[in-house]
């Protein structure tokens, strides 16, 4: 087996892994003690006058506060004792309890306030910060039914001054609702659509002759065989392969669900780095190098490899160094930049190597992916007692590591809510169809409006927006392909029917046929 074949199989394996995590942006909410810390607001009134809003952070246990329109304005009372660690001397009668942080676990304070009749608990931090409120090691009974939030020390001092002055304090606690499209998910949207467009038109960006050189650099004398060898880098998926692919992804996802561990996650991280290096090498070399300047390039010989151009070796070294740097700094706040660069390059590489020959195969692959997403996000929760996709994507039992097969952007104006994410599968699988539409338009000399590529790109962008809209409205994880598949596959089928070209799209030949047709037209 050649080194090229091994490389292609490695990339395909990583591709399957990417599909398995197509919904890594799902949110897990476990009312026992695995709630995601979310930003809340505490609006306050002093003697009936509205004085402003405090920022707060929710606990990992208990229910979330209601949204603003559904929440109530309630009187506030300071607990006695003020640390809220023991039975209260008086009933709170559906008031908001205020306690200070410290002296006992958060869950104990919540249970005491709940037993005292509180409708909610607000903890005042000892510092100008908001801390995660997790469960204690000995918490076996977490029947907490009131929302618990934390505010900063200065905000607590403001309320304490009002109480000391004998004034009446009222609070309204509600969950902070992000807009459908803010800066962070707008960037994710732009990156996703941009990656899909760039990957589709990559042969024209890099120059067709440059793609022929990718794996044929042992010797300048062998350039005459570049055209034939380049075709070996392309894998046209057939109907059987599409079904097998989804079955393999399902098996891999279940394998991870049952055997998830920290070492398994590290294996995935290493696979991600390998795919990222391959992507960087492919993208940089195909953009920077051309057949015209090949004769001017210097080369040297390596054992078992043969003659290698110096510039190619430098690109490989730089790619490995970049991936190694990301691996070493992957827990830093800026690591998302390196992860996104590696991921984008890898996806561009995959969409040049794996291709759909016609709409028939696309329909089988995307329909299987459609039901795969729905099953493992929604239906699996009724079989395995939790969503398999969510359990794997959130890295349960992974030792603190997270799965890297996704793009992420920090929520810039929401520092307590982490990152906006999108799995590689949510770009790659619709991207296969969009790339096919671009090649089909080129082969048939279609313009922007009377072709398919433009409309499928619009459809993908709309589908991704609808995904964010569903997340906004339903406040729970959504299978993105549930919306992306109809907005891409549905668009090409409808356009094909209207234009009377569906039969040609359905029975279109392999990629080589498209190239022959385009060459013949030329």
XYZ file of N, CA and C in Angstrom, residues 37-207:
513
model
N -23.582 26.825 33.059
C -23.662 28.148 33.691
C -24.064 29.177 32.640
N -25.133 29.904 32.923
C -25.648 30.873 31.957
C -25.817 32.235 32.613
N -25.774 33.241 31.785
C -25.904 34.603 32.280
C -27.363 34.917 32.582
N -27.596 35.491 33.743
C -28.938 35.915 34.146
C -28.900 37.392 34.518
N -30.059 37.969 34.654
C -30.190 39.365 35.053
C -31.017 39.451 36.335
N -30.616 40.354 37.213
C -31.371 40.614 38.444
C -31.753 42.091 38.432
N -32.995 42.359 38.101
C -33.493 43.737 38.089
C -34.017 44.067 39.491
N -33.718 45.289 39.973
C -34.093 45.575 41.360
C -34.818 46.920 41.485
N -35.713 46.944 42.493
C -36.491 48.130 42.837
C -36.265 48.457 44.311
N -36.106 49.726 44.625
C -35.972 50.185 46.010
C -37.117 51.159 46.294
N -37.936 50.774 47.235
C -39.144 51.546 47.563
C -39.986 51.818 46.317
N -40.103 50.813 45.466
C -40.954 50.899 44.282
C -40.317 51.551 43.075
N -39.107 52.117 43.223
C -38.440 52.785 42.094
C -37.409 51.847 41.459
N -37.491 51.715 40.153
C -36.538 50.857 39.448
C -35.158 51.499 39.475
N -34.166 50.753 39.982
C -32.810 51.309 40.122
C -31.788 50.687 39.181
N -32.174 49.681 38.411
C -31.208 49.120 37.475
C -31.221 47.604 37.440
N -30.167 47.039 36.817
C -30.060 45.595 36.601
C -28.653 45.137 36.953
N -28.546 44.006 37.661
C -27.269 43.370 37.958
C -27.082 42.170 37.030
N -25.830 41.862 36.711
C -25.515 40.620 36.010
C -25.362 39.507 37.036
N -25.786 38.311 36.678
C -25.715 37.174 37.586
C -25.358 35.925 36.798
N -24.942 34.889 37.519
C -24.571 33.620 36.905
C -25.392 32.508 37.544
N -25.954 31.636 36.723
C -26.784 30.553 37.244
C -25.930 29.425 37.804
N -26.545 28.592 38.649
C -25.863 27.450 39.255
C -25.930 26.229 38.342
N -25.110 25.237 38.640
C -25.111 23.999 37.869
C -26.219 23.051 38.319
N -27.000 23.452 39.295
C -28.082 22.618 39.802
C -29.356 23.457 39.872
N -30.487 22.755 40.028
C -31.755 23.460 40.096
C -32.214 23.956 38.745
N -33.427 24.478 38.661
C -33.947 24.979 37.380
C -33.342 26.329 37.024
N -33.359 26.632 35.746
C -32.964 27.962 35.308
C -34.055 28.970 35.677
N -33.699 30.234 35.859
C -34.742 31.265 36.002
C -35.583 31.340 34.736
N -36.766 31.877 34.846
C -37.644 32.053 33.689
C -37.109 33.178 32.802
N -37.662 33.278 31.601
C -37.340 34.415 30.744
C -38.015 35.668 31.292
N -37.601 36.822 30.801
C -38.038 38.087 31.385
C -39.561 38.227 31.401
N -40.213 37.869 30.308
C -41.660 38.055 30.231
C -42.417 37.100 31.151
N -41.769 36.008 31.542
C -42.439 35.003 32.358
C -42.063 35.098 33.833
N -41.099 35.938 34.175
C -40.632 36.028 35.562
C -41.476 37.056 36.338
N -41.417 36.932 37.661
C -42.225 37.813 38.530
C -41.329 38.716 39.369
N -41.855 39.852 39.705
C -41.176 40.789 40.611
C -41.587 40.422 42.045
N -40.582 40.050 42.868
C -40.841 39.522 44.202
C -40.093 40.305 45.263
N -40.618 40.344 46.486
C -39.877 40.998 47.576
C -38.634 40.200 47.927
N -37.598 40.897 48.406
C -36.340 40.255 48.774
C -36.137 40.313 50.277
N -35.518 39.264 50.822
C -35.242 39.198 52.262
C -33.863 38.606 52.475
N -33.120 39.159 53.438
C -31.825 38.605 53.808
C -32.053 37.439 54.767
N -31.377 36.343 54.529
C -31.560 35.171 55.383
C -30.926 35.389 56.753
N -31.465 34.710 57.729
C -30.919 34.732 59.088
C -30.791 33.282 59.570
N -29.551 32.771 59.618
C -28.260 33.442 59.487
C -27.955 33.855 58.049
N -27.098 34.863 57.917
C -26.861 35.469 56.615
C -26.116 34.548 55.664
N -25.379 33.545 56.230
C -24.679 32.627 55.326
C -25.607 31.564 54.761
N -26.815 31.455 55.315
C -27.810 30.533 54.779
C -27.433 29.076 54.888
N -26.608 28.729 55.893
C -26.117 27.359 56.019
C -26.921 26.509 57.008
N -27.790 27.127 57.779
C -28.582 26.383 58.761
C -30.021 26.866 58.714
N -30.891 26.177 59.442
C -32.311 26.502 59.404
C -32.550 27.980 59.679
N -33.456 28.565 58.890
C -33.725 29.991 59.001
C -34.650 30.273 60.185
N -34.474 31.446 60.765
C -35.270 31.821 61.935
C -36.664 32.281 61.562
N -36.878 32.596 60.283
C -38.206 33.049 59.848
C -38.479 32.543 58.442
N -39.751 32.422 58.108
C -40.157 31.956 56.787
C -40.023 33.086 55.763
N -39.683 32.689 54.542
C -39.459 33.679 53.483
C -40.718 33.945 52.662
N -41.684 33.032 52.734
C -42.991 33.263 52.116
C -42.900 33.717 50.653
N -42.257 32.887 49.818
C -42.149 33.132 48.376
C -41.426 34.437 48.050
N -40.495 34.798 48.920
C -39.629 35.945 48.638
C -38.327 35.443 48.022
N -37.507 36.371 47.554
C -36.179 36.037 47.058
C -35.212 36.102 48.239
N -34.561 34.994 48.528
C -33.618 34.938 49.646
C -32.255 35.455 49.208
N -31.609 36.281 50.056
C -30.260 36.770 49.814
C -29.331 36.211 50.877
N -28.280 35.514 50.440
C -27.273 34.968 51.352
C -25.900 35.318 50.813
N -24.904 35.213 51.684
C -23.530 35.467 51.260
C -22.842 34.142 50.964
N -21.860 34.199 50.128
C -21.103 33.005 49.765
C -20.194 32.593 50.935
N -19.997 31.277 51.066
C -19.039 30.786 52.046
C -19.659 29.974 53.162
N -18.790 29.278 53.916
C -19.119 28.515 55.128
C -19.773 27.167 54.860
N -20.403 26.971 53.718
C -20.987 25.663 53.392
C -21.173 25.583 51.877
N -21.564 24.411 51.416
C -21.697 24.195 49.983
C -22.918 24.929 49.428
N -22.845 25.214 48.129
C -23.930 25.943 47.473
C -25.248 25.183 47.574
N -25.190 23.877 47.410
C -26.429 23.100 47.425
C -27.094 23.131 48.802
N -26.286 23.204 49.859
C -26.859 23.302 51.204
C -27.617 24.616 51.355
N -27.027 25.703 50.862
C -27.706 27.005 50.933
C -29.030 26.964 50.165
N -29.008 26.302 48.993
C -30.230 26.216 48.189
C -31.303 25.410 48.917
N -30.912 24.296 49.555
C -31.886 23.465 50.277
C -32.469 24.215 51.478
N -31.636 24.965 52.193
C -32.109 25.730 53.350
C -33.097 26.805 52.906
N -32.752 27.539 51.833
C -33.644 28.588 51.340
C -34.953 27.992 50.841
N -34.853 26.877 50.138
C -36.057 26.215 49.640
C -36.946 25.751 50.787
N -36.345 25.164 51.840
C -37.118 24.724 53.003
C -37.751 25.899 53.732
N -37.133 27.071 53.636
C -37.670 28.258 54.291
C -38.755 28.952 53.500
N -39.131 28.414 52.361
C -40.223 28.984 51.571
C -39.797 29.991 50.525
N -38.496 30.059 50.197
C -38.021 31.032 49.209
C -38.446 30.638 47.803
N -38.662 31.622 46.972
C -38.980 31.382 45.564
C -37.722 31.328 44.716
N -36.628 31.895 45.213
C -35.342 31.892 44.519
C -34.265 32.254 45.526
N -33.014 31.975 45.173
C -31.884 32.297 46.037
C -30.863 33.101 45.261
N -30.451 34.236 45.832
C -29.394 35.064 45.255
C -28.215 35.035 46.225
N -27.073 34.538 45.738
C -25.867 34.501 46.557
C -24.996 35.701 46.215
N -24.460 36.338 47.242
C -23.589 37.499 47.063
C -22.150 37.033 47.173
N -21.390 37.247 46.106
C -19.995 36.809 46.109
C -19.157 37.700 47.019
N -18.001 37.203 47.426
C -17.090 37.958 48.270
C -16.103 38.774 47.458
N -16.170 38.623 46.119
C -15.244 39.320 45.233
C -16.016 39.929 44.067
N -15.314 40.772 43.311
C -15.910 41.370 42.112
C -15.786 40.383 40.954
N -16.543 39.337 41.064
C -16.463 38.267 40.076
C -17.693 37.389 40.233
N -17.914 36.530 39.263
C -18.989 35.556 39.332
C -18.377 34.167 39.216
N -18.620 33.325 40.194
C -17.992 32.005 40.241
C -18.997 30.924 39.860
N -18.483 29.833 39.298
C -19.335 28.682 39.010
C -19.830 28.078 40.318
N -21.098 27.753 40.348
C -21.692 27.137 41.537
C -21.989 25.677 41.227
N -21.095 24.803 41.663
C -21.219 23.377 41.385
C -21.751 22.642 42.607
N -21.935 21.348 42.467
C -22.437 20.527 43.570
C -21.272 20.031 44.418
N -21.577 19.684 45.649
C -20.569 19.123 46.536
C -20.340 17.657 46.260
N -19.240 17.128 46.777
C -18.892 15.726 46.541
C -19.879 14.763 47.191
N -20.543 15.192 48.260
C -21.431 14.299 48.999
C -22.903 14.534 48.697
N -23.180 15.285 47.627
C -24.573 15.565 47.291
C -25.211 14.347 46.632
N -26.096 13.700 47.352
C -26.820 12.554 46.802
C -28.286 12.876 46.570
N -28.776 13.895 47.233
C -30.173 14.304 47.083
C -30.201 15.739 46.580
N -30.505 15.893 45.290
C -30.480 17.230 44.693
C -31.874 17.639 44.224
N -32.827 17.449 45.079
C -34.197 17.824 44.741
C -34.391 19.312 45.003
N -33.701 20.106 44.186
C -33.749 21.565 44.325
C -34.662 22.117 43.238
N -35.683 22.836 43.648
C -36.712 23.292 42.706
C -36.739 24.803 42.536
N -35.812 25.534 43.176
C -35.777 26.990 43.035
C -34.525 27.387 42.272
N -34.583 28.427 41.453
C -33.383 28.892 40.751
C -32.398 29.537 41.718
N -31.117 29.343 41.452
C -30.055 29.898 42.281
C -29.099 30.670 41.377
N -28.816 31.930 41.737
C -27.898 32.752 40.946
C -26.919 33.449 41.885
N -25.826 33.921 41.300
C -24.813 34.648 42.080
C -24.620 36.036 41.484
N -24.469 37.053 42.359
C -24.158 38.413 41.931
C -22.828 38.833 42.537
N -22.255 39.905 42.032
C -20.951 40.370 42.508
C -21.072 41.096 43.851
N -19.925 41.248 44.509
C -19.872 41.857 45.837
C -20.438 43.276 45.838
N -20.051 44.098 44.862
C -20.514 45.487 44.833
C -22.025 45.574 44.659
N -22.600 44.653 43.874
C -24.048 44.632 43.694
C -24.742 44.231 44.994
N -24.140 43.275 45.699
C -24.688 42.900 46.998
C -24.609 44.027 48.003
N -23.523 44.798 47.960
C -23.391 45.945 48.870
C -24.495 46.969 48.616
N -24.857 47.157 47.357
C -25.934 48.090 47.029
C -27.249 47.657 47.672
N -27.541 46.386 47.598
C -28.770 45.883 48.203
C -28.704 45.943 49.729
N -27.547 45.626 50.297
C -27.397 45.658 51.759
C -27.606 47.071 52.313
N -27.134 48.079 51.597
C -27.324 49.467 52.040
C -28.807 49.822 52.083
N -29.539 49.321 51.100
C -30.976 49.590 51.081
C -31.662 48.919 52.267
N -31.280 47.687 52.567
C -31.861 46.985 53.714
C -31.498 47.694 55.025
N -30.229 48.133 55.141
C -29.796 48.815 56.366
C -30.570 50.116 56.585
N -31.015 50.729 55.491
C -31.781 51.979 55.598
C -33.269 51.721 55.818
N -33.641 50.452 55.953
C -35.037 50.103 56.185
C -35.912 50.234 54.964
N -35.325 50.221 53.785
C -36.103 50.379 52.563
C -36.583 49.021 52.034
N -37.626 49.065 51.244
C -38.203 47.852 50.671
C -37.489 47.532 49.358
N -37.019 46.287 49.263
C -36.269 45.845 48.084
C -37.062 44.751 47.376
N -37.182 44.896 46.056
C -37.839 43.881 45.241
C -36.907 43.480 44.100
N -36.971 42.219 43.743
C -36.086 41.692 42.706
C -36.886 40.917 41.666
N -36.413 40.996 40.435
C -36.941 40.160 39.349
C -35.767 39.458 38.689
N -35.742 38.147 38.780
C -34.631 37.350 38.243
C -35.096 36.688 36.950
N -34.325 36.867 35.894
C -34.704 36.233 34.635
C -33.461 35.873 33.836
N -33.626 34.870 33.008
C -32.527 34.375 32.185
C -32.233 35.357 31.064
N -30.954 35.599 30.853
C -30.545 36.500 29.778
C -30.746 35.803 28.437
N -31.497 36.403 27.569
C -31.806 35.825 26.258
C -30.969 36.499 25.193
N -30.088 35.730 24.582
C -29.276 36.275 23.501
C -30.132 36.494 22.268
N -29.692 37.399 21.410
C -30.387 37.628 20.156
C -30.150 36.448 19.221
N -30.988 36.337 18.207
C -30.849 35.232 17.264
C -29.470 35.253 16.619
N -29.021 36.404 16.179
C -27.707 36.542 15.546
C -26.964 37.684 16.220
N -25.977 37.336 17.066
C -25.115 38.357 17.639
C -23.750 38.258 16.974
N -22.767 38.968 17.505
C -21.458 39.014 16.847
C -20.832 37.631 16.729
N -20.916 36.830 17.782
C -20.231 35.531 17.800
C -20.822 34.562 16.783
N -22.148 34.360 16.816
C -22.683 33.398 15.857
C -22.759 33.976 14.446
N -22.693 35.297 14.315
C -22.555 35.875 12.973
C -21.199 35.523 12.375
N -20.154 35.563 13.213
C -18.820 35.172 12.743
C -18.807 33.694 12.360
N -19.434 32.852 13.199
C -19.525 31.423 12.879
C -20.261 31.229 11.553
N -21.350 31.975 11.359
C -22.113 31.882 10.110
C -21.245 32.262 8.921
N -20.512 33.367 9.048
C -19.656 33.824 7.945
C -18.528 32.833 7.655
N -17.924 32.283 8.713
C -16.849 31.308 8.521
C -17.381 30.063 7.823
N -18.548 29.596 8.253
C -19.121 28.375 7.683
C -19.452 28.567 6.208
N -20.174 29.641 5.896
C -20.542 29.899 4.499
C -19.292 30.184 3.672
N -18.355 30.948 4.239
C -17.125 31.260 3.515
C -16.298 30.027 3.221
N -16.182 29.122 4.201
C -15.431 27.878 3.984
C -16.069 27.055 2.884
N -17.385 26.967 2.895
C -18.103 26.197 1.885
C -17.878 26.781 0.488
N -17.910 28.107 0.370
C -17.709 28.746 -0.936
C -16.280 28.550 -1.423
N -15.317 28.825 -0.537
C -13.903 28.716 -0.924
C -13.559 27.287 -1.322
N -14.048 26.304 -0.545
C -13.757 24.912 -0.864
C -14.353 24.516 -2.207
N -15.519 25.057 -2.535
C -16.174 24.716 -3.801
C -15.420 25.275 -5.000
N -14.925 26.498 -4.885
C -14.253 27.139 -6.025
C -12.736 26.986 -5.946
N -12.259 26.137 -5.032
C -10.817 26.017 -4.816
C -10.023 25.693 -6.086
N -10.474 24.764 -6.944
C -9.692 24.500 -8.160
C -9.440 25.745 -8.990
N -10.399 26.672 -9.027
C -10.205 27.904 -9.785
C -9.315 28.885 -9.024
N -9.400 28.881 -7.688
C -8.542 29.769 -6.898
C -7.084 29.357 -6.990
N -6.845 28.050 -6.895
C -5.474 27.562 -6.876
C -4.915 27.345 -8.264
N -5.780 27.231 -9.259
C -5.315 26.907 -10.606
C -5.340 25.411 -10.779
